[in-house]
DNA sequence: ATCATATGAATAATCATTCATTTATTTAGC
DNA sequence: GCTAAATAAATGAATGATTATTCATATGAT
């Protein structure tokens, strides 16, 4: 049954990613997810108790993956300012490489804090904190101004990246390539906060 | 009938703002909007053809208001860098003063480009362009580096503000006051892009 | 009296969820 | 290694709940 490494469980998550990305959570029909996964409607209810649970499970999975990946990459850099650059590039690359996931994070993450009342998105908080920690480290090394508040800085930087992601996801043609955007965004931010 | 200055039309928009803000568009019931507005369910259909149309009308109204207000305020400042500061402060004040509207713009605007397929949010584009124009002006006056791309800069800045807005809207207690946040965000950005 | 507005109960469509039934897989006896 | 219970998974048509929308009727204004 509901084993996470189970074949059908995976198929449902994968299908739901595509279906949710297409029209958002509310417009997505369970029967459409089933069809996309190539299984019967009822089968979904062997693996998930409610439609909502599919979305929550999907988040957890994707965010864990993103978070682990980002942590690993950040560790490869020792200079905090370089870490910020790498964060930007990796974040945007992730969006580019996984459009469906990006749409979910873009569209659904926004609603999530509303409709998943009690669901506190721990993984997202950790993701933001990765940035906060880099800023803190930079301050301690004297590379970043001492008056910078990590709690504000991390949101400013994430917000900037995130807005570019939305633009990327919603655009048909891409005016700027990922590398250019990442370079610019991280440069504004680094110049803005460095000592 | 559907006159925009009509009393009931206004009441519906106002009620819908509150109801949509509470649980998002999809969870909001038309009957609840009617109840909140103190009118009968059917009356709503005299003024709006579909539930969706209420949301669209609501956007247009609020965004027009925000846009006009912002334009007026920006004109009071002549220094482009000061304009950026003022933009940040005003944007965040707006969120603070109008939490329901902010939640709608935060939560629903995100979905909008998905669920209102053909609805191109012109007012939002104009809002972003206000920032782009300030950056352009700053470049021309030699106050902003010539390699800054307004199309990226405007999104980075808006994204930063917007992420802080979301944080503000979703937080019970507010760790930082609006003025502090506005000052920090605009400082990061101004330092990041100035000559 | 006529026309415009407003009402809210009734309608109808939409989907999430269930469950009686079928199909597949495992276990145990020989 | 084979067969037959026994158990687990999967099916999809039927159910039931929810709600957007309609419309026959009522109310109020001119």
Tab-separated table of C-alpha atoms (C1' of nucleotides) in Angstrom:
chain	number	residue	atom	x	y	z
A	1	UNK	CA	0.000	0.000	0.000
A	2	UNK	CA	1.010	3.621	0.515
A	3	UNK	CA	4.746	2.923	0.325
A	4	UNK	CA	6.563	5.957	-0.978
A	5	UNK	CA	8.809	3.931	-3.214
A	6	UNK	CA	5.825	2.154	-4.638
A	7	UNK	CA	5.463	2.326	-8.364
A	8	UNK	CA	1.872	3.588	-8.420
A	9	UNK	CA	2.493	6.131	-5.675
A	10	UNK	CA	5.232	7.603	-7.839
A	11	UNK	CA	3.032	7.531	-10.914
A	12	UNK	CA	0.303	9.452	-9.116
A	13	UNK	CA	2.694	12.117	-7.840
A	14	UNK	CA	4.175	12.489	-11.274
A	15	UNK	CA	0.796	12.717	-12.982
A	16	UNK	CA	-0.499	15.150	-10.366
A	17	UNK	CA	2.502	17.396	-10.927
A	18	UNK	CA	1.541	17.724	-14.543
A	19	UNK	CA	-2.173	18.073	-13.937
A	20	UNK	CA	-1.880	20.606	-11.096
A	21	UNK	CA	0.601	22.613	-13.113
A	22	UNK	CA	-1.815	22.867	-15.984
A	23	UNK	CA	-4.700	24.584	-14.255
A	24	UNK	CA	-3.980	24.754	-10.580
A	25	UNK	CA	-5.121	22.581	-7.755
A	26	UNK	CA	-8.789	23.431	-7.673
A	27	UNK	CA	-9.440	22.976	-11.345
A	28	UNK	CA	-7.557	19.697	-11.445
A	29	UNK	CA	-9.885	16.697	-11.397
A	30	UNK	CA	-8.917	13.563	-9.552
A	31	UNK	CA	-10.187	11.603	-12.521
A	32	UNK	CA	-7.802	13.514	-14.748
A	33	UNK	CA	-4.866	12.653	-12.515
A	34	UNK	CA	-5.952	9.031	-12.658
A	35	UNK	CA	-6.196	9.134	-16.421
A	36	UNK	CA	-2.810	10.817	-16.721
A	37	UNK	CA	-1.335	8.159	-14.438
A	38	UNK	CA	-3.023	5.404	-16.413
A	39	UNK	CA	-4.917	3.999	-13.433
A	40	UNK	CA	-8.487	3.946	-12.159
A	41	UNK	CA	-9.944	6.816	-10.150
A	42	UNK	CA	-10.424	4.661	-7.091
A	43	UNK	CA	-6.804	3.557	-7.062
A	44	UNK	CA	-5.753	7.029	-6.062
A	45	UNK	CA	-7.685	6.592	-2.841
A	46	UNK	CA	-5.644	3.544	-1.955
A	47	UNK	CA	-2.563	5.750	-1.860
A	48	UNK	CA	-4.025	9.077	-0.739
A	49	UNK	CA	-6.861	9.793	1.631
A	50	UNK	CA	-7.849	13.082	0.011
A	51	UNK	CA	-7.073	15.158	-3.037
A	52	UNK	CA	-5.328	17.632	-0.736
A	53	UNK	CA	-2.945	14.963	0.423
A	54	UNK	CA	-1.623	14.517	-3.079
A	55	UNK	CA	-0.648	18.166	-3.177
A	56	UNK	CA	0.969	18.069	0.232
A	57	UNK	CA	2.926	14.898	-0.559
A	58	UNK	CA	3.995	16.425	-3.850
A	59	UNK	CA	5.306	19.530	-2.121
A	60	UNK	CA	7.235	17.604	0.434
A	61	UNK	CA	8.886	15.493	-2.207
A	62	UNK	CA	9.819	18.279	-4.575
A	63	UNK	CA	10.936	20.648	-1.877
A	64	UNK	CA	13.082	18.006	-0.238
A	65	UNK	CA	14.761	17.359	-3.538
A	66	UNK	CA	15.331	21.055	-4.214
A	67	UNK	CA	16.564	21.672	-0.699
A	68	UNK	CA	19.002	18.763	-0.668
A	69	UNK	CA	20.341	19.698	-4.048
A	70	UNK	CA	20.808	23.333	-3.085
A	71	UNK	CA	22.544	22.467	0.190
A	72	UNK	CA	24.992	20.239	-1.610
A	73	UNK	CA	25.799	22.856	-4.232
A	74	UNK	CA	26.218	25.664	-1.720
A	75	UNK	CA	28.734	23.628	0.231
A	76	UNK	CA	31.012	23.542	-2.824
A	77	UNK	CA	31.575	27.294	-2.508
A	78	UNK	CA	33.416	28.783	0.448
A	79	UNK	CA	33.009	32.500	-0.244
A	80	UNK	CA	29.563	33.650	0.967
A	81	UNK	CA	29.244	36.107	-1.901
A	82	UNK	CA	29.982	33.321	-4.362
A	83	UNK	CA	27.397	31.198	-2.569
A	84	UNK	CA	24.788	33.845	-3.295
A	85	UNK	CA	25.700	33.806	-6.971
A	86	UNK	CA	25.481	30.072	-7.080
A	87	UNK	CA	22.175	30.059	-5.271
A	88	UNK	CA	20.674	32.372	-7.860
A	89	UNK	CA	21.932	30.371	-10.787
A	90	UNK	CA	20.856	27.055	-9.345
A	91	UNK	CA	17.437	28.319	-8.351
A	92	UNK	CA	16.737	29.611	-11.836
A	93	UNK	CA	18.199	26.520	-13.492
A	94	UNK	CA	15.870	24.424	-11.429
A	95	UNK	CA	12.920	26.388	-12.713
A	96	UNK	CA	14.169	26.039	-16.262
A	97	UNK	CA	14.722	22.308	-15.994
A	98	UNK	CA	11.466	21.487	-14.316
A	99	UNK	CA	8.727	23.692	-15.576
A	100	UNK	CA	5.853	21.705	-14.091
A	101	UNK	CA	7.357	21.681	-10.654
A	102	UNK	CA	8.109	25.357	-10.999
A	103	UNK	CA	4.516	26.136	-11.853
A	104	UNK	CA	3.331	24.240	-8.832
A	105	UNK	CA	5.712	26.061	-6.560
A	106	UNK	CA	4.801	29.324	-8.228
A	107	UNK	CA	1.076	28.905	-8.277
A	108	UNK	CA	0.224	26.560	-5.473
A	109	UNK	CA	2.768	27.544	-2.883
A	110	UNK	CA	1.016	30.876	-2.866
A	111	UNK	CA	-2.321	29.433	-2.002
A	112	UNK	CA	-0.888	26.843	0.233
A	113	UNK	CA	-0.614	28.895	3.355
A	114	UNK	CA	-4.259	29.692	2.902
A	115	UNK	CA	-5.848	26.448	2.004
A	116	UNK	CA	-3.599	24.123	3.895
A	117	UNK	CA	-4.455	25.903	7.086
A	118	UNK	CA	-2.383	23.920	9.509
A	119	UNK	CA	0.236	22.838	7.064
A	120	UNK	CA	3.359	24.715	7.975
A	121	UNK	CA	5.720	24.450	5.042
A	122	UNK	CA	8.860	23.521	6.930
A	123	UNK	CA	10.880	22.771	3.820
A	124	UNK	CA	10.204	26.171	2.354
A	125	UNK	CA	11.260	27.834	5.580
A	126	UNK	CA	14.488	25.852	5.452
A	127	UNK	CA	15.044	26.907	1.885
A	128	UNK	CA	14.741	30.569	2.836
A	129	UNK	CA	17.012	29.970	5.790
A	130	UNK	CA	19.749	28.735	3.498
A	131	UNK	CA	19.956	32.309	2.243
A	132	UNK	CA	19.696	33.737	5.727
A	133	UNK	CA	22.611	31.568	6.864
A	134	UNK	CA	24.777	32.678	3.963
A	135	UNK	CA	24.102	36.309	4.846
A	136	UNK	CA	24.930	35.638	8.482
A	137	UNK	CA	28.161	33.935	7.493
A	138	UNK	CA	29.053	36.868	5.256
A	139	UNK	CA	28.474	39.292	8.106
A	140	UNK	CA	30.702	37.268	10.425
A	141	UNK	CA	33.463	37.237	7.834
A	142	UNK	CA	33.142	40.986	7.418
A	143	UNK	CA	32.116	40.650	3.776
A	144	UNK	CA	28.590	41.871	4.317
A	145	UNK	CA	27.638	45.074	6.102
A	146	UNK	CA	26.841	44.597	9.770
A	147	UNK	CA	23.540	46.475	9.506
A	148	UNK	CA	22.045	43.977	7.061
A	149	UNK	CA	19.220	42.010	8.674
A	150	UNK	CA	19.302	38.398	7.415
A	151	UNK	CA	15.557	37.993	7.983
A	152	UNK	CA	14.846	40.811	5.556
A	153	UNK	CA	17.726	40.110	3.201
A	154	UNK	CA	16.784	36.494	2.633
A	155	UNK	CA	13.251	37.455	1.637
A	156	UNK	CA	14.388	40.275	-0.598
A	157	UNK	CA	16.735	37.970	-2.457
A	158	UNK	CA	14.330	35.087	-2.677
A	159	UNK	CA	11.578	37.444	-3.780
A	160	UNK	CA	13.695	38.825	-6.576
A	161	UNK	CA	14.543	35.347	-7.833
A	162	UNK	CA	11.004	34.206	-7.442
A	163	UNK	CA	9.565	37.053	-9.433
A	164	UNK	CA	11.991	36.272	-12.230
A	165	UNK	CA	10.891	32.653	-12.023
A	166	UNK	CA	7.283	33.606	-12.433
A	167	UNK	CA	8.142	35.715	-15.406
A	168	UNK	CA	10.092	32.816	-16.854
A	169	UNK	CA	7.345	30.296	-16.257
A	170	UNK	CA	4.631	32.477	-17.747
A	171	UNK	CA	6.551	33.734	-20.759
A	172	UNK	CA	6.443	32.034	-24.092
A	173	UNK	CA	9.626	33.597	-25.424
A	174	UNK	CA	12.510	34.231	-23.098
A	175	UNK	CA	14.106	37.601	-23.558
A	176	UNK	CA	17.032	36.950	-21.225
A	177	UNK	CA	18.778	33.652	-20.607
A	178	UNK	CA	18.997	32.110	-17.174
A	179	UNK	CA	22.692	32.859	-16.753
A	180	UNK	CA	22.220	36.549	-17.499
A	181	UNK	CA	19.297	36.871	-15.140
A	182	UNK	CA	21.088	35.004	-12.352
A	183	UNK	CA	24.168	37.169	-12.792
A	184	UNK	CA	22.202	40.385	-12.666
A	185	UNK	CA	19.996	39.469	-9.733
A	186	UNK	CA	22.886	38.250	-7.625
A	187	UNK	CA	24.988	41.273	-8.576
A	188	UNK	CA	22.328	43.745	-7.495
A	189	UNK	CA	21.987	41.953	-4.239
A	190	UNK	CA	25.669	41.443	-3.559
A	191	UNK	CA	26.534	45.053	-4.394
A	192	UNK	CA	23.607	46.107	-2.266
A	193	UNK	CA	24.717	44.355	0.897
A	194	UNK	CA	28.491	43.951	0.732
A	195	UNK	CA	30.802	45.925	2.981
B	1	UNK	CA	-27.871	47.609	-14.051
B	2	UNK	CA	-24.160	46.958	-14.052
B	3	UNK	CA	-23.140	50.608	-13.639
B	4	UNK	CA	-19.816	50.830	-11.896
B	5	UNK	CA	-20.873	53.678	-9.658
B	6	UNK	CA	-23.966	51.818	-8.646
B	7	UNK	CA	-24.432	51.248	-4.971
B	8	UNK	CA	-24.947	47.490	-5.126
B	9	UNK	CA	-22.120	46.978	-7.568
B	10	UNK	CA	-19.823	48.625	-5.055
B	11	UNK	CA	-21.231	46.570	-2.209
B	12	UNK	CA	-20.596	43.335	-4.080
B	13	UNK	CA	-17.002	44.263	-4.914
B	14	UNK	CA	-16.383	45.247	-1.347
B	15	UNK	CA	-17.947	42.091	0.071
B	16	UNK	CA	-16.110	39.922	-2.435
B	17	UNK	CA	-12.811	41.493	-1.421
B	18	UNK	CA	-13.362	40.324	2.116
B	19	UNK	CA	-14.709	36.908	1.204
B	20	UNK	CA	-12.027	36.098	-1.385
B	21	UNK	CA	-9.345	37.260	1.015
B	22	UNK	CA	-10.555	34.879	3.680
B	23	UNK	CA	-10.178	31.615	1.820
B	24	UNK	CA	-9.274	32.332	-1.738
B	25	UNK	CA	-11.391	32.470	-4.830
B	26	UNK	CA	-12.323	28.834	-5.197
B	27	UNK	CA	-13.443	28.307	-1.649
B	28	UNK	CA	-15.473	31.486	-1.626
B	29	UNK	CA	-19.185	30.859	-2.119
B	30	UNK	CA	-21.272	33.252	-4.137
B	31	UNK	CA	-23.924	32.948	-1.458
B	32	UNK	CA	-21.408	34.074	1.125
B	33	UNK	CA	-20.553	37.145	-0.902
B	34	UNK	CA	-24.270	37.883	-1.159
B	35	UNK	CA	-24.713	37.456	2.567
B	36	UNK	CA	-21.707	39.654	3.304
B	37	UNK	CA	-23.104	42.287	0.968
B	38	UNK	CA	-26.536	42.010	2.533
B	39	UNK	CA	-28.285	41.121	-0.698
B	40	UNK	CA	-29.850	38.064	-2.313
B	41	UNK	CA	-27.774	35.508	-4.191
B	42	UNK	CA	-29.552	36.223	-7.426
B	43	UNK	CA	-28.846	39.932	-7.251
B	44	UNK	CA	-25.181	39.260	-7.858
B	45	UNK	CA	-26.096	37.879	-11.263
B	46	UNK	CA	-27.737	41.150	-12.189
B	47	UNK	CA	-24.352	42.831	-11.844
B	48	UNK	CA	-21.971	40.029	-12.818
B	49	UNK	CA	-22.376	37.284	-15.357
B	50	UNK	CA	-20.101	34.810	-13.586
B	51	UNK	CA	-18.277	34.399	-10.324
B	52	UNK	CA	-15.030	34.869	-12.251
B	53	UNK	CA	-16.145	38.284	-13.403
B	54	UNK	CA	-16.330	39.517	-9.841
B	55	UNK	CA	-12.674	38.682	-9.343
B	56	UNK	CA	-11.638	40.313	-12.583
B	57	UNK	CA	-13.625	43.481	-11.868
B	58	UNK	CA	-12.172	43.574	-8.391
B	59	UNK	CA	-8.635	43.409	-9.739
B	60	UNK	CA	-9.184	46.135	-12.249
B	61	UNK	CA	-10.605	48.454	-9.621
B	62	UNK	CA	-7.986	47.885	-6.980
B	63	UNK	CA	-5.084	47.936	-9.364
B	64	UNK	CA	-6.274	51.154	-10.959
B	65	UNK	CA	-6.478	52.754	-7.549
B	66	UNK	CA	-3.028	51.525	-6.542
B	67	UNK	CA	-1.516	52.544	-9.843
B	68	UNK	CA	-2.992	56.050	-9.836
B	69	UNK	CA	-1.954	56.599	-6.261
B	70	UNK	CA	1.572	55.393	-6.906
B	71	UNK	CA	1.981	57.515	-10.022
B	72	UNK	CA	0.918	60.613	-8.149
B	73	UNK	CA	3.278	59.959	-5.270
B	74	UNK	CA	6.249	59.201	-7.510
B	75	UNK	CA	5.804	62.482	-9.314
B	76	UNK	CA	6.421	64.338	-6.054
B	77	UNK	CA	10.010	63.144	-6.019
B	78	UNK	CA	12.506	64.256	-8.633
B	79	UNK	CA	15.544	62.143	-7.721
B	80	UNK	CA	15.132	58.653	-9.226
B	81	UNK	CA	16.842	57.032	-6.242
B	82	UNK	CA	14.432	58.797	-3.913
B	83	UNK	CA	11.586	57.619	-6.123
B	84	UNK	CA	12.661	54.064	-5.504
B	85	UNK	CA	12.619	54.632	-1.766
B	86	UNK	CA	9.214	56.163	-1.933
B	87	UNK	CA	7.910	53.368	-4.099
B	88	UNK	CA	8.991	50.798	-1.537
B	89	UNK	CA	7.458	52.648	1.365
B	90	UNK	CA	4.206	53.327	-0.414
B	91	UNK	CA	3.873	49.786	-1.685
B	92	UNK	CA	4.309	48.334	1.776
B	93	UNK	CA	2.062	50.945	3.395
B	94	UNK	CA	-0.607	49.995	0.934
B	95	UNK	CA	-0.349	46.405	2.026
B	96	UNK	CA	-0.495	47.429	5.653
B	97	UNK	CA	-3.516	49.656	5.194
B	98	UNK	CA	-5.510	47.256	3.133
B	99	UNK	CA	-4.913	43.744	4.250
B	100	UNK	CA	-7.836	42.208	2.379
B	101	UNK	CA	-6.818	43.732	-0.891
B	102	UNK	CA	-3.259	42.691	-0.246
B	103	UNK	CA	-4.278	39.096	0.317
B	104	UNK	CA	-6.176	39.071	-2.918
B	105	UNK	CA	-3.297	40.517	-4.867
B	106	UNK	CA	-0.922	38.173	-3.076
B	107	UNK	CA	-2.912	35.008	-3.374
B	108	UNK	CA	-5.183	35.406	-6.348
B	109	UNK	CA	-3.002	37.425	-8.660
B	110	UNK	CA	-0.732	34.419	-8.666
B	111	UNK	CA	-3.363	32.081	-9.924
B	112	UNK	CA	-4.819	34.672	-12.169
B	113	UNK	CA	-2.504	34.216	-15.082
B	114	UNK	CA	-3.460	30.565	-15.003
B	115	UNK	CA	-7.153	30.616	-14.448
B	116	UNK	CA	-7.941	33.789	-16.297
B	117	UNK	CA	-6.309	32.404	-19.382
B	118	UNK	CA	-6.860	35.267	-21.741
B	119	UNK	CA	-6.972	37.954	-19.145
B	120	UNK	CA	-3.824	39.962	-19.608
B	121	UNK	CA	-3.324	42.031	-16.479
B	122	UNK	CA	-2.509	45.348	-18.100
B	123	UNK	CA	-2.619	47.302	-14.850
B	124	UNK	CA	-0.061	45.038	-13.245
B	125	UNK	CA	2.243	45.428	-16.221
B	126	UNK	CA	1.924	49.197	-15.877
B	127	UNK	CA	2.706	48.986	-12.201
B	128	UNK	CA	5.923	47.094	-12.932
B	129	UNK	CA	6.751	49.578	-15.658
B	130	UNK	CA	6.637	52.417	-13.165
B	131	UNK	CA	9.751	50.869	-11.649
B	132	UNK	CA	11.288	50.210	-15.034
B	133	UNK	CA	10.813	53.851	-15.994
B	134	UNK	CA	12.450	55.065	-12.801
B	135	UNK	CA	15.452	52.862	-13.509
B	136	UNK	CA	15.654	54.147	-17.062
B	137	UNK	CA	15.494	57.717	-15.843
B	138	UNK	CA	18.250	56.999	-13.322
B	139	UNK	CA	20.442	55.567	-16.042
B	140	UNK	CA	19.926	58.619	-18.219
B	141	UNK	CA	20.865	60.912	-15.345
B	142	UNK	CA	23.979	58.852	-14.696
B	143	UNK	CA	22.803	57.861	-11.227
B	144	UNK	CA	22.345	54.214	-12.088
B	145	UNK	CA	24.960	52.020	-13.736
B	146	UNK	CA	24.600	51.772	-17.477
B	147	UNK	CA	24.730	47.975	-17.460
B	148	UNK	CA	21.565	47.643	-15.377
B	149	UNK	CA	18.711	46.147	-17.421
B	150	UNK	CA	15.428	47.820	-16.430
B	151	UNK	CA	13.422	44.736	-17.409
B	152	UNK	CA	15.314	42.644	-14.896
B	153	UNK	CA	15.728	45.359	-12.307
B	154	UNK	CA	12.051	46.153	-12.080
B	155	UNK	CA	11.187	42.530	-11.437
B	156	UNK	CA	13.946	42.069	-8.895
B	157	UNK	CA	12.785	45.084	-6.951
B	158	UNK	CA	9.110	44.289	-7.188
B	159	UNK	CA	9.808	40.678	-6.242
B	160	UNK	CA	11.682	41.719	-3.135
B	161	UNK	CA	8.866	44.007	-2.029
B	162	UNK	CA	6.289	41.446	-2.886
B	163	UNK	CA	7.917	38.704	-0.886
B	164	UNK	CA	8.019	41.004	2.118
B	165	UNK	CA	4.347	41.750	1.529
B	166	UNK	CA	3.486	38.100	1.578
B	167	UNK	CA	5.406	37.658	4.773
B	168	UNK	CA	3.582	40.618	6.233
B	169	UNK	CA	0.163	39.414	5.157
B	170	UNK	CA	0.693	35.914	6.473
B	171	UNK	CA	2.347	36.821	9.775
B	172	UNK	CA	0.414	37.288	12.960
B	173	UNK	CA	3.080	39.306	14.739
B	174	UNK	CA	5.220	41.700	12.795
B	175	UNK	CA	8.877	41.499	13.639
B	176	UNK	CA	9.875	44.551	11.617
B	177	UNK	CA	7.827	47.664	10.983
B	178	UNK	CA	6.958	48.820	7.492
B	179	UNK	CA	9.354	51.760	7.528
B	180	UNK	CA	12.312	49.580	8.478
B	181	UNK	CA	11.518	47.001	5.836
B	182	UNK	CA	11.002	49.639	3.147
B	183	UNK	CA	14.259	51.333	4.063
B	184	UNK	CA	16.230	48.095	3.944
B	185	UNK	CA	14.744	46.781	0.729
B	186	UNK	CA	15.219	50.036	-1.110
B	187	UNK	CA	18.744	50.443	0.255
B	188	UNK	CA	19.826	47.004	-0.923
B	189	UNK	CA	18.463	47.758	-4.311
B	190	UNK	CA	19.762	51.320	-4.630
B	191	UNK	CA	23.240	50.333	-3.460
B	192	UNK	CA	23.078	47.413	-5.803
B	193	UNK	CA	22.401	49.402	-8.930
B	194	UNK	CA	23.752	52.919	-8.387
B	195	UNK	CA	26.804	54.204	-10.238
C	1	DA	C1'	-49.790	50.929	-14.540
C	2	DT	C1'	-45.282	50.082	-16.293
C	3	DC	C1'	-40.682	49.155	-15.897
C	4	DA	C1'	-36.586	48.232	-13.445
C	5	DT	C1'	-34.653	45.770	-9.466
C	6	DA	C1'	-34.381	42.358	-6.282
C	7	DT	C1'	-35.505	37.920	-4.249
C	8	DG	C1'	-34.331	33.097	-2.842
C	9	DA	C1'	-36.063	28.559	-3.586
C	10	DA	C1'	-35.360	25.257	-7.167
C	11	DT	C1'	-32.321	23.450	-10.689
C	12	DA	C1'	-28.599	21.294	-12.681
C	13	DA	C1'	-23.912	20.417	-13.206
C	14	DT	C1'	-19.776	19.131	-11.250
C	15	DC	C1'	-16.668	16.127	-8.913
C	16	DA	C1'	-14.601	13.979	-4.693
C	17	DT	C1'	-15.195	9.840	-2.588
C	18	DT	C1'	-17.034	5.103	-1.783
C	19	DC	C1'	-17.618	0.254	-2.309
C	20	DA	C1'	-19.195	-4.040	-4.450
C	21	DT	C1'	-16.724	-6.582	-7.676
C	22	DT	C1'	-12.742	-8.168	-10.332
C	23	DT	C1'	-7.923	-9.176	-10.977
C	24	DA	C1'	-3.278	-10.071	-9.363
C	25	DT	C1'	-0.019	-11.728	-6.030
C	26	DT	C1'	1.491	-14.400	-2.177
C	27	DT	C1'	1.388	-18.337	0.826
C	28	DA	C1'	0.932	-23.119	2.154
C	29	DG	C1'	-0.008	-27.898	1.467
C	30	DC	C1'	1.042	-31.655	-1.256
D	1	DG	C1'	6.863	-27.475	-9.080
D	2	DC	C1'	1.949	-27.175	-9.037
D	3	DT	C1'	-2.643	-25.935	-7.247
D	4	DA	C1'	-5.733	-23.728	-4.487
D	5	DA	C1'	-7.046	-20.893	-0.850
D	6	DA	C1'	-6.121	-16.410	1.137
D	7	DT	C1'	-4.759	-11.829	0.898
D	8	DA	C1'	-3.822	-7.585	-1.394
D	9	DA	C1'	-4.523	-4.240	-5.214
D	10	DA	C1'	-7.121	-2.250	-8.551
D	11	DT	C1'	-11.310	-1.096	-10.849
D	12	DG	C1'	-14.980	2.226	-12.280
D	13	DA	C1'	-19.837	2.846	-11.906
D	14	DA	C1'	-22.794	4.769	-8.425
D	15	DT	C1'	-23.344	8.003	-4.647
D	16	DG	C1'	-23.824	12.179	-2.317
D	17	DA	C1'	-22.435	16.711	-1.315
D	18	DT	C1'	-21.614	20.997	-2.814
D	19	DT	C1'	-22.702	25.284	-5.208
D	20	DA	C1'	-22.982	28.246	-9.407
D	21	DT	C1'	-26.709	29.772	-11.867
D	22	DT	C1'	-31.621	30.422	-13.228
D	23	DC	C1'	-36.212	32.117	-13.135
D	24	DA	C1'	-40.933	32.707	-11.573
D	25	DT	C1'	-42.417	35.889	-8.398
D	26	DA	C1'	-42.360	40.043	-5.510
D	27	DT	C1'	-41.193	44.754	-4.434
D	28	DG	C1'	-40.399	49.500	-5.325
D	29	DA	C1'	-39.851	53.564	-8.193
D	30	DT	C1'	-41.577	56.809	-11.764
